[in-house]
Amino acid sequence: MKLVRWAFLPLLAVALVLGGCGGGAGKGNEVRIGLNLELSGQTATFGQSAKNGARMAVEKINADGGLLGKKVVLVEGDNKSEKSESSSIALKLIQQDKVDVIIGATTSGTTLAMVNIADENKVPVISPTATNPDVTVDPKTKSTRPYIFRACFIDPFQGEVAAKYAIQDLHAKKAAVFTEVSSDYAIGLRDAFKQAFTKLGGEIVAEESYQKNDKDFRSQLTRIRDAKPDVIFLPGYYQEAGIIIKQARSDLGIQVPIIGGDGFDSPKLVEIAGASNMAKVFLTNHYAADDPDPRIQEFVKEYQAKYNAIPDGFAVLGYDAVMLYADAVKRAGSTDPTKVKAALEATKDLPLVSGTITIGPDHNPIKAAVVLEYVDGKQTFRKKVEP
């Protein structure tokens, strides 16, 4: 984290020179929502889905009369799934586009790359899906970052849900862990799973790692196979995870259950791995499209009509992040960032598509998670776990 903080000092200096502190100026009769999303690059489906959800939310808000009588406008920025681009996009949204809030980013690494910039400029950030605890709480000072919020659960909870499901539902006693070591998200989720799995009496019999954009995982998978685990925990993103699942099943003959986190939640995962290789693959996620909850089914119906696709968790949380901001603005009676920040902190029992949330003192929502299993290449609801 020390290296990250120093790396962005020049950018912070530029921000202060160009516009000074106290962002969120907006423009006239508009409420401007900036999107800092992964619209291209390694995790592009995350950003595209979140953008679709955010657009639906803005259309609904404007159809209902806008916010405080003002039209809501989206200003879209593509961080290309890169940390440095995320910093640049945040500066542009704050200093040039004068946005009132930033929605994004979808991954922990790209969100961490802009949190200091947003805090220095006092512009609220709501990440739809960045699950690493460090996003909202500075790991060095242990203090909550003042203007940073999220609409999703965090990795310690997600990792615990995965570990409990492995032991209690899959009856696993031995686990292998295979982690992308360049990802803040994967490392955080790995640590949470290991802690919970061993605390519940399980044993970690193999630990392997890989780097972003690696293509051949057969050496690590061979060592994992030789360790004879009952389950493999794979806390990575869909691009590499798809290749790993394919090589594990097709090349190494590994048939034990594989569990991932919300980083699996992309249609690309099945496309890359192949539907026939997805048996006994599970993920923890933010919602299930086949949940009979009326709010979820209404959203799924509207999303399908607009985009001709089943919404993934990133679409749902892109929508929820905008609605979380809109609710705060209404209660604050203002887009002033200090008042909106206070209103976000006071959020209690707010019904959203992904669940009813209350914001805790660490700016994280208290909400449930679900476990899904791929059946014939499609996500199927298995279990909802309350915090």
CSV table of C-alpha atoms in Angstrom, one decimal:
chain,number,residue,atom,x,y,z
A,1,MET,CA,0.0,0.0,0.0
A,2,LYS,CA,2.9,2.4,0.7
A,3,LEU,CA,4.1,2.1,-2.9
A,4,VAL,CA,0.5,2.7,-4.2
A,5,ARG,CA,0.1,5.9,-2.1
A,6,TRP,CA,3.4,7.4,-3.2
A,7,ALA,CA,2.8,6.4,-6.8
A,8,PHE,CA,-0.2,8.7,-7.0
A,9,LEU,CA,1.2,11.7,-5.3
A,10,PRO,CA,2.1,13.4,-8.6
A,11,LEU,CA,-1.5,12.9,-9.8
A,12,LEU,CA,-2.8,14.3,-6.5
A,13,ALA,CA,-0.6,17.4,-6.9
A,14,VAL,CA,-2.0,17.9,-10.4
A,15,ALA,CA,-5.5,17.6,-9.1
A,16,LEU,CA,-5.0,20.3,-6.5
A,17,VAL,CA,-3.3,22.7,-8.9
A,18,LEU,CA,-6.0,22.3,-11.5
A,19,GLY,CA,-9.1,22.4,-9.4
A,20,GLY,CA,-8.4,22.6,-5.7
A,21,CYS,CA,-10.2,20.5,-3.1
A,22,GLY,CA,-14.0,20.2,-2.8
A,23,GLY,CA,-15.2,18.6,-6.1
A,24,GLY,CA,-18.8,17.7,-6.9
A,25,ALA,CA,-19.5,21.1,-8.4
A,26,GLY,CA,-22.0,19.8,-11.0
A,27,LYS,CA,-23.3,21.9,-13.9
A,28,GLY,CA,-26.4,24.1,-13.7
A,29,ASN,CA,-29.6,22.1,-13.7
A,30,GLU,CA,-27.9,18.7,-14.0
A,31,VAL,CA,-26.8,16.1,-11.5
A,32,ARG,CA,-23.6,14.6,-13.1
A,33,ILE,CA,-22.8,11.0,-12.3
A,34,GLY,CA,-19.3,9.9,-13.4
A,35,LEU,CA,-18.7,6.3,-14.4
A,36,ASN,CA,-15.1,5.0,-13.9
A,37,LEU,CA,-15.5,1.5,-15.3
A,38,GLU,CA,-13.7,-1.4,-17.1
A,39,LEU,CA,-15.3,-0.9,-20.5
A,40,SER,CA,-12.3,-2.6,-22.3
A,41,GLY,CA,-9.4,-4.8,-21.3
A,42,GLN,CA,-9.1,-7.9,-19.1
A,43,THR,CA,-12.4,-7.5,-17.1
A,44,ALA,CA,-14.5,-5.6,-19.8
A,45,THR,CA,-17.7,-7.6,-19.2
A,46,PHE,CA,-17.7,-6.4,-15.6
A,47,GLY,CA,-17.7,-2.7,-16.6
A,48,GLN,CA,-20.1,-3.2,-19.5
A,49,SER,CA,-22.6,-4.8,-17.3
A,50,ALA,CA,-22.3,-2.2,-14.6
A,51,LYS,CA,-22.7,0.5,-17.2
A,52,ASN,CA,-25.9,-1.1,-18.5
A,53,GLY,CA,-27.3,-1.3,-14.9
A,54,ALA,CA,-26.3,2.4,-14.2
A,55,ARG,CA,-28.0,3.5,-17.4
A,56,MET,CA,-31.2,1.7,-16.4
A,57,ALA,CA,-31.2,3.4,-13.0
A,58,VAL,CA,-30.6,6.9,-14.5
A,59,GLU,CA,-33.4,6.4,-17.0
A,60,LYS,CA,-35.8,5.4,-14.2
A,61,ILE,CA,-34.7,8.4,-12.1
A,62,ASN,CA,-35.2,10.8,-14.9
A,63,ALA,CA,-38.6,9.3,-15.9
A,64,ASP,CA,-39.7,9.9,-12.3
A,65,GLY,CA,-38.7,13.6,-12.5
A,66,GLY,CA,-34.9,13.5,-11.9
A,67,LEU,CA,-33.1,14.3,-8.6
A,68,LEU,CA,-34.2,17.4,-6.7
A,69,GLY,CA,-35.9,18.5,-9.9
A,70,LYS,CA,-32.6,18.2,-11.9
A,71,LYS,CA,-31.9,15.9,-14.9
A,72,VAL,CA,-29.4,13.2,-14.1
A,73,VAL,CA,-26.6,12.8,-16.7
A,74,LEU,CA,-24.0,10.0,-17.0
A,75,VAL,CA,-20.4,10.8,-17.9
A,76,GLU,CA,-18.8,7.6,-18.9
A,77,GLY,CA,-15.1,6.8,-18.5
A,78,ASP,CA,-13.2,3.7,-19.6
A,79,ASN,CA,-10.3,2.7,-17.3
A,80,LYS,CA,-9.4,-0.2,-19.7
A,81,SER,CA,-9.1,-2.5,-16.6
A,82,GLU,CA,-5.8,-0.8,-15.7
A,83,LYS,CA,-5.0,0.9,-12.4
A,84,SER,CA,-3.1,3.8,-14.0
A,85,GLU,CA,-6.0,4.5,-16.3
A,86,SER,CA,-8.5,4.4,-13.4
A,87,SER,CA,-6.5,7.2,-11.7
A,88,SER,CA,-6.5,9.3,-14.9
A,89,ILE,CA,-10.2,8.8,-15.4
A,90,ALA,CA,-11.0,9.8,-11.8
A,91,LEU,CA,-9.0,13.1,-12.3
A,92,LYS,CA,-10.8,13.9,-15.5
A,93,LEU,CA,-14.3,13.2,-14.1
A,94,ILE,CA,-13.5,15.4,-11.0
A,95,GLN,CA,-11.6,18.3,-12.6
A,96,GLN,CA,-12.9,18.5,-16.1
A,97,ASP,CA,-16.4,17.0,-16.0
A,98,LYS,CA,-17.2,18.3,-12.6
A,99,VAL,CA,-19.2,15.2,-11.6
A,100,ASP,CA,-21.1,15.0,-8.3
A,101,VAL,CA,-20.2,11.4,-7.6
A,102,ILE,CA,-18.2,8.6,-9.2
A,103,ILE,CA,-19.7,5.1,-9.7
A,104,GLY,CA,-16.9,2.6,-10.0
A,105,ALA,CA,-14.7,0.9,-10.4
A,106,THR,CA,-15.8,-2.8,-10.5
A,107,THR,CA,-12.5,-4.4,-9.4
A,108,SER,CA,-10.7,-3.8,-6.2
A,109,GLY,CA,-7.4,-2.9,-7.9
A,110,THR,CA,-8.8,-0.2,-10.2
A,111,THR,CA,-10.9,1.2,-7.3
A,112,LEU,CA,-8.0,1.4,-4.9
A,113,ALA,CA,-6.1,3.3,-7.6
A,114,MET,CA,-8.5,6.3,-7.3
A,115,VAL,CA,-9.7,6.3,-3.6
A,116,ASN,CA,-7.0,8.8,-2.5
A,117,ILE,CA,-7.8,11.1,-5.4
A,118,ALA,CA,-11.5,11.1,-4.6
A,119,ASP,CA,-11.0,11.6,-0.9
A,120,GLU,CA,-8.6,14.5,-1.5
A,121,ASN,CA,-11.1,16.2,-3.7
A,122,LYS,CA,-14.1,15.3,-1.5
A,123,VAL,CA,-16.1,13.6,-4.2
A,124,PRO,CA,-18.1,10.6,-3.1
A,125,VAL,CA,-17.2,7.2,-4.7
A,126,ILE,CA,-19.6,4.2,-4.7
A,127,SER,CA,-18.0,1.1,-6.1
A,128,PRO,CA,-20.6,-1.4,-7.3
A,129,THR,CA,-18.5,-4.5,-6.8
A,130,ALA,CA,-15.0,-3.9,-5.4
A,131,THR,CA,-14.9,-6.4,-2.5
A,132,ASN,CA,-11.4,-5.9,-1.0
A,133,PRO,CA,-11.7,-4.4,2.6
A,134,ASP,CA,-8.9,-1.9,1.8
A,135,VAL,CA,-11.2,-0.1,-0.6
A,136,THR,CA,-13.1,1.7,2.2
A,137,VAL,CA,-10.7,1.3,5.1
A,138,ASP,CA,-7.1,2.4,4.9
A,139,PRO,CA,-5.1,-0.6,6.0
A,140,LYS,CA,-2.3,1.6,7.4
A,141,THR,CA,-4.3,3.8,9.6
A,142,LYS,CA,-7.3,1.5,10.1
A,143,SER,CA,-9.6,4.5,9.5
A,144,THR,CA,-12.6,4.6,7.2
A,145,ARG,CA,-11.9,6.5,4.0
A,146,PRO,CA,-14.3,9.5,4.3
A,147,TYR,CA,-15.8,9.6,0.8
A,148,ILE,CA,-15.5,6.0,-0.3
A,149,PHE,CA,-18.5,3.6,-0.2
A,150,ARG,CA,-19.6,0.4,-1.9
A,151,ALA,CA,-22.8,-1.4,-2.8
A,152,CYS,CA,-21.4,-5.0,-2.4
A,153,PHE,CA,-20.3,-7.3,0.5
A,154,ILE,CA,-16.6,-7.7,1.2
A,155,ASP,CA,-14.1,-10.5,0.8
A,156,PRO,CA,-13.9,-11.7,4.4
A,157,PHE,CA,-17.6,-12.5,4.2
A,158,GLN,CA,-17.5,-13.9,0.7
A,159,GLY,CA,-14.5,-16.1,1.6
A,160,GLU,CA,-16.3,-17.4,4.7
A,161,VAL,CA,-19.4,-18.2,2.6
A,162,ALA,CA,-17.3,-20.2,0.2
A,163,ALA,CA,-15.4,-22.1,2.9
A,164,LYS,CA,-18.6,-23.0,4.8
A,165,TYR,CA,-20.3,-24.2,1.6
A,166,ALA,CA,-17.2,-26.4,0.8
A,167,ILE,CA,-17.2,-28.0,4.2
A,168,GLN,CA,-20.9,-28.2,5.1
A,169,ASP,CA,-22.5,-28.7,1.7
A,170,LEU,CA,-19.8,-30.4,-0.4
A,171,HIS,CA,-18.3,-32.2,2.6
A,172,ALA,CA,-14.8,-31.3,1.7
A,173,LYS,CA,-12.0,-31.8,4.2
A,174,LYS,CA,-9.0,-30.9,2.1
A,175,ALA,CA,-8.7,-27.9,-0.2
A,176,ALA,CA,-6.2,-26.6,-2.8
A,177,VAL,CA,-6.0,-22.8,-3.4
A,178,PHE,CA,-4.9,-21.4,-6.7
A,179,THR,CA,-4.4,-17.6,-6.7
A,180,GLU,CA,-3.6,-14.7,-9.1
A,181,VAL,CA,-0.9,-13.0,-7.0
A,182,SER,CA,-1.0,-9.7,-8.9
A,183,SER,CA,-4.7,-9.1,-7.9
A,184,ASP,CA,-5.7,-7.3,-4.7
A,185,TYR,CA,-9.1,-9.0,-5.1
A,186,ALA,CA,-7.7,-12.6,-5.4
A,187,ILE,CA,-5.2,-12.2,-2.6
A,188,GLY,CA,-7.8,-10.9,-0.2
A,189,LEU,CA,-10.3,-13.5,-1.1
A,190,ARG,CA,-7.7,-16.3,-0.8
A,191,ASP,CA,-6.7,-15.2,2.7
A,192,ALA,CA,-10.4,-15.0,3.8
A,193,PHE,CA,-11.1,-18.5,2.5
A,194,LYS,CA,-8.0,-20.1,4.0
A,195,GLN,CA,-8.8,-18.6,7.4
A,196,ALA,CA,-12.4,-19.7,7.4
A,197,PHE,CA,-11.7,-23.2,6.0
A,198,THR,CA,-9.0,-24.1,8.5
A,199,LYS,CA,-11.1,-22.6,11.4
A,200,LEU,CA,-13.9,-24.9,10.4
A,201,GLY,CA,-11.5,-27.9,10.6
A,202,GLY,CA,-10.4,-28.2,7.0
A,203,GLU,CA,-6.9,-28.6,5.8
A,204,ILE,CA,-5.1,-26.6,2.9
A,205,VAL,CA,-3.1,-29.3,1.1
A,206,ALA,CA,-1.8,-27.3,-1.8
A,207,GLU,CA,-1.2,-23.6,-2.6
A,208,GLU,CA,-0.3,-22.5,-6.2
A,209,SER,CA,-0.2,-19.1,-7.9
A,210,TYR,CA,-0.2,-17.5,-11.3
A,211,GLN,CA,0.2,-14.1,-12.9
A,212,LYS,CA,-2.3,-12.0,-14.9
A,213,ASN,CA,-2.4,-13.0,-18.6
A,214,ASP,CA,-0.8,-16.4,-18.0
A,215,LYS,CA,-2.0,-19.1,-20.4
A,216,ASP,CA,-0.5,-22.4,-19.4
A,217,PHE,CA,-1.5,-23.6,-15.9
A,218,ARG,CA,-0.8,-27.3,-16.3
A,219,SER,CA,2.4,-27.5,-14.1
A,220,GLN,CA,0.5,-25.9,-11.1
A,221,LEU,CA,-2.6,-28.1,-11.8
A,222,THR,CA,-0.4,-31.2,-11.8
A,223,ARG,CA,0.9,-30.4,-8.3
A,224,ILE,CA,-2.7,-29.7,-7.2
A,225,ARG,CA,-3.9,-33.0,-8.6
A,226,ASP,CA,-1.1,-34.9,-6.8
A,227,ALA,CA,-2.1,-33.3,-3.5
A,228,LYS,CA,-5.6,-35.0,-3.8
A,229,PRO,CA,-7.8,-32.1,-2.6
A,230,ASP,CA,-11.6,-32.5,-2.2
A,231,VAL,CA,-12.1,-29.0,-3.6
A,232,ILE,CA,-10.2,-26.3,-5.4
A,233,PHE,CA,-10.7,-22.6,-4.4
A,234,LEU,CA,-9.9,-20.3,-7.4
A,235,PRO,CA,-10.3,-16.7,-6.4
A,236,GLY,CA,-9.5,-15.1,-9.8
A,237,TYR,CA,-11.2,-13.3,-12.7
A,238,TYR,CA,-13.0,-15.1,-15.5
A,239,GLN,CA,-10.3,-14.8,-18.2
A,240,GLU,CA,-7.7,-16.9,-16.5
A,241,ALA,CA,-10.2,-18.9,-14.5
A,242,GLY,CA,-11.9,-20.1,-17.7
A,243,ILE,CA,-8.6,-21.5,-19.0
A,244,ILE,CA,-7.7,-23.0,-15.7
A,245,ILE,CA,-11.0,-24.9,-15.5
A,246,LYS,CA,-10.7,-26.1,-19.1
A,247,GLN,CA,-7.1,-27.4,-18.5
A,248,ALA,CA,-8.0,-28.9,-15.2
A,249,ARG,CA,-10.9,-30.9,-16.6
A,250,SER,CA,-9.8,-31.7,-20.1
A,251,ASP,CA,-6.0,-32.0,-19.8
A,252,LEU,CA,-5.5,-33.2,-16.2
A,253,GLY,CA,-8.7,-35.0,-15.5
A,254,ILE,CA,-9.4,-33.1,-12.3
A,255,GLN,CA,-13.1,-33.5,-11.5
A,256,VAL,CA,-13.3,-32.2,-7.9
A,257,PRO,CA,-15.5,-29.2,-7.3
A,258,ILE,CA,-14.1,-25.8,-8.1
A,259,ILE,CA,-15.3,-22.7,-6.2
A,260,GLY,CA,-14.7,-19.1,-7.2
A,261,GLY,CA,-15.9,-15.7,-6.1
A,262,ASP,CA,-17.9,-13.0,-8.0
A,263,GLY,CA,-14.9,-12.7,-10.3
A,264,PHE,CA,-16.4,-15.8,-12.1
A,265,ASP,CA,-19.6,-13.8,-12.9
A,266,SER,CA,-19.2,-13.3,-16.7
A,267,PRO,CA,-20.7,-15.1,-19.7
A,268,LYS,CA,-17.1,-15.3,-20.9
A,269,LEU,CA,-16.3,-17.9,-18.2
A,270,VAL,CA,-18.4,-20.6,-19.8
A,271,GLU,CA,-17.4,-19.5,-23.3
A,272,ILE,CA,-13.7,-19.9,-22.4
A,273,ALA,CA,-13.9,-23.1,-20.3
A,274,GLY,CA,-16.5,-24.8,-22.4
A,275,ALA,CA,-20.0,-25.7,-21.0
A,276,SER,CA,-19.0,-29.4,-20.7
A,277,ASN,CA,-16.2,-28.6,-18.3
A,278,MET,CA,-18.4,-26.5,-16.0
A,279,ALA,CA,-19.9,-29.4,-14.0
A,280,LYS,CA,-19.3,-29.0,-10.3
A,281,VAL,CA,-18.2,-25.4,-10.6
A,282,PHE,CA,-19.6,-23.0,-8.0
A,283,LEU,CA,-19.4,-19.3,-7.3
A,284,THR,CA,-20.3,-16.9,-4.5
A,285,ASN,CA,-22.2,-13.9,-5.8
A,286,HIS,CA,-24.4,-10.9,-5.1
A,287,TYR,CA,-27.7,-12.2,-6.5
A,288,ALA,CA,-29.4,-15.0,-8.4
A,289,ALA,CA,-31.4,-14.3,-11.5
A,290,ASP,CA,-33.8,-17.2,-10.7
A,291,ASP,CA,-34.5,-15.8,-7.2
A,292,PRO,CA,-38.3,-15.4,-7.0
A,293,ASP,CA,-38.0,-12.1,-5.2
A,294,PRO,CA,-40.4,-9.7,-7.0
A,295,ARG,CA,-37.8,-6.9,-7.1
A,296,ILE,CA,-35.3,-9.2,-8.7
A,297,GLN,CA,-37.7,-10.6,-11.3
A,298,GLU,CA,-38.9,-7.1,-12.3
A,299,PHE,CA,-35.3,-6.0,-12.8
A,300,VAL,CA,-34.5,-9.2,-14.8
A,301,LYS,CA,-37.5,-8.7,-17.0
A,302,GLU,CA,-36.7,-5.0,-17.7
A,303,TYR,CA,-33.0,-5.8,-18.3
A,304,GLN,CA,-33.8,-8.6,-20.7
A,305,ALA,CA,-36.2,-6.4,-22.7
A,306,LYS,CA,-33.6,-3.7,-23.0
A,307,TYR,CA,-30.4,-5.7,-23.5
A,308,ASN,CA,-31.6,-9.2,-24.6
A,309,ALA,CA,-29.5,-10.9,-21.9
A,310,ILE,CA,-29.8,-12.2,-18.3
A,311,PRO,CA,-28.3,-9.5,-16.0
A,312,ASP,CA,-25.2,-10.7,-14.1
A,313,GLY,CA,-24.3,-9.4,-10.6
A,314,PHE,CA,-22.3,-6.5,-12.0
A,315,ALA,CA,-25.4,-5.2,-13.9
A,316,VAL,CA,-27.5,-5.4,-10.7
A,317,LEU,CA,-24.9,-3.7,-8.6
A,318,GLY,CA,-24.3,-1.0,-11.2
A,319,TYR,CA,-28.0,-0.2,-10.9
A,320,ASP,CA,-28.0,-0.5,-7.1
A,321,ALA,CA,-25.0,1.9,-6.7
A,322,VAL,CA,-26.8,4.6,-8.6
A,323,MET,CA,-30.0,4.1,-6.6
A,324,LEU,CA,-27.9,4.2,-3.4
A,325,TYR,CA,-26.6,7.6,-4.4
A,326,ALA,CA,-30.0,8.9,-5.5
A,327,ASP,CA,-31.5,7.9,-2.1
A,328,ALA,CA,-28.8,9.8,-0.3
A,329,VAL,CA,-29.2,12.9,-2.4
A,330,LYS,CA,-33.0,12.9,-1.7
A,331,ARG,CA,-32.5,12.5,2.0
A,332,ALA,CA,-29.7,15.2,2.0
A,333,GLY,CA,-31.9,17.5,-0.1
A,334,SER,CA,-28.7,18.5,-1.8
A,335,THR,CA,-25.8,17.3,-4.0
A,336,ASP,CA,-23.3,18.9,-1.7
A,337,PRO,CA,-20.7,16.2,-1.2
A,338,THR,CA,-20.4,16.7,2.5
A,339,LYS,CA,-24.2,16.4,3.0
A,340,VAL,CA,-24.4,13.4,0.6
A,341,LYS,CA,-21.5,11.7,2.5
A,342,ALA,CA,-23.4,12.1,5.7
A,343,ALA,CA,-26.6,10.8,4.1
A,344,LEU,CA,-24.8,7.7,2.7
A,345,GLU,CA,-23.4,6.9,6.1
A,346,ALA,CA,-27.0,7.1,7.6
A,347,THR,CA,-28.4,4.7,5.0
A,348,LYS,CA,-30.6,2.1,6.8
A,349,ASP,CA,-32.9,-0.6,5.5
A,350,LEU,CA,-32.8,0.6,1.9
A,351,PRO,CA,-34.5,-1.9,-0.5
A,352,LEU,CA,-32.4,-2.4,-3.6
A,353,VAL,CA,-32.4,-5.2,-6.2
A,354,SER,CA,-29.6,-7.1,-4.6
A,355,GLY,CA,-31.1,-6.9,-1.2
A,356,THR,CA,-32.1,-4.6,1.6
A,357,ILE,CA,-29.0,-2.8,2.9
A,358,THR,CA,-27.7,-0.8,5.8
A,359,ILE,CA,-24.4,1.0,5.6
A,360,GLY,CA,-22.0,0.1,8.4
A,361,PRO,CA,-19.4,2.4,10.1
A,362,ASP,CA,-16.8,1.1,7.6
A,363,HIS,CA,-19.0,2.2,4.7
A,364,ASN,CA,-19.8,-1.4,3.7
A,365,PRO,CA,-23.3,-2.6,3.3
A,366,ILE,CA,-24.6,-5.3,5.5
A,367,LYS,CA,-26.2,-7.8,3.1
A,368,ALA,CA,-26.6,-11.5,2.1
A,369,ALA,CA,-24.6,-13.5,-0.4
A,370,VAL,CA,-25.7,-16.4,-2.6
A,371,VAL,CA,-24.0,-19.6,-3.8
A,372,LEU,CA,-24.6,-20.6,-7.4
A,373,GLU,CA,-23.7,-23.7,-9.3
A,374,TYR,CA,-23.2,-24.0,-13.1
A,375,VAL,CA,-25.7,-26.6,-14.5
A,376,ASP,CA,-25.5,-27.2,-18.2
A,377,GLY,CA,-23.4,-24.0,-18.4
A,378,LYS,CA,-26.0,-21.9,-16.7
A,379,GLN,CA,-25.9,-20.4,-13.2
A,380,THR,CA,-28.4,-22.1,-10.8
A,381,PHE,CA,-29.3,-20.9,-7.3
A,382,ARG,CA,-28.1,-23.2,-4.5
A,383,LYS,CA,-28.1,-21.2,-1.3
A,384,LYS,CA,-28.5,-17.7,0.3
A,385,VAL,CA,-26.3,-16.9,3.3
A,386,GLU,CA,-27.2,-14.0,5.6
A,387,PRO,CA,-24.3,-12.1,7.3
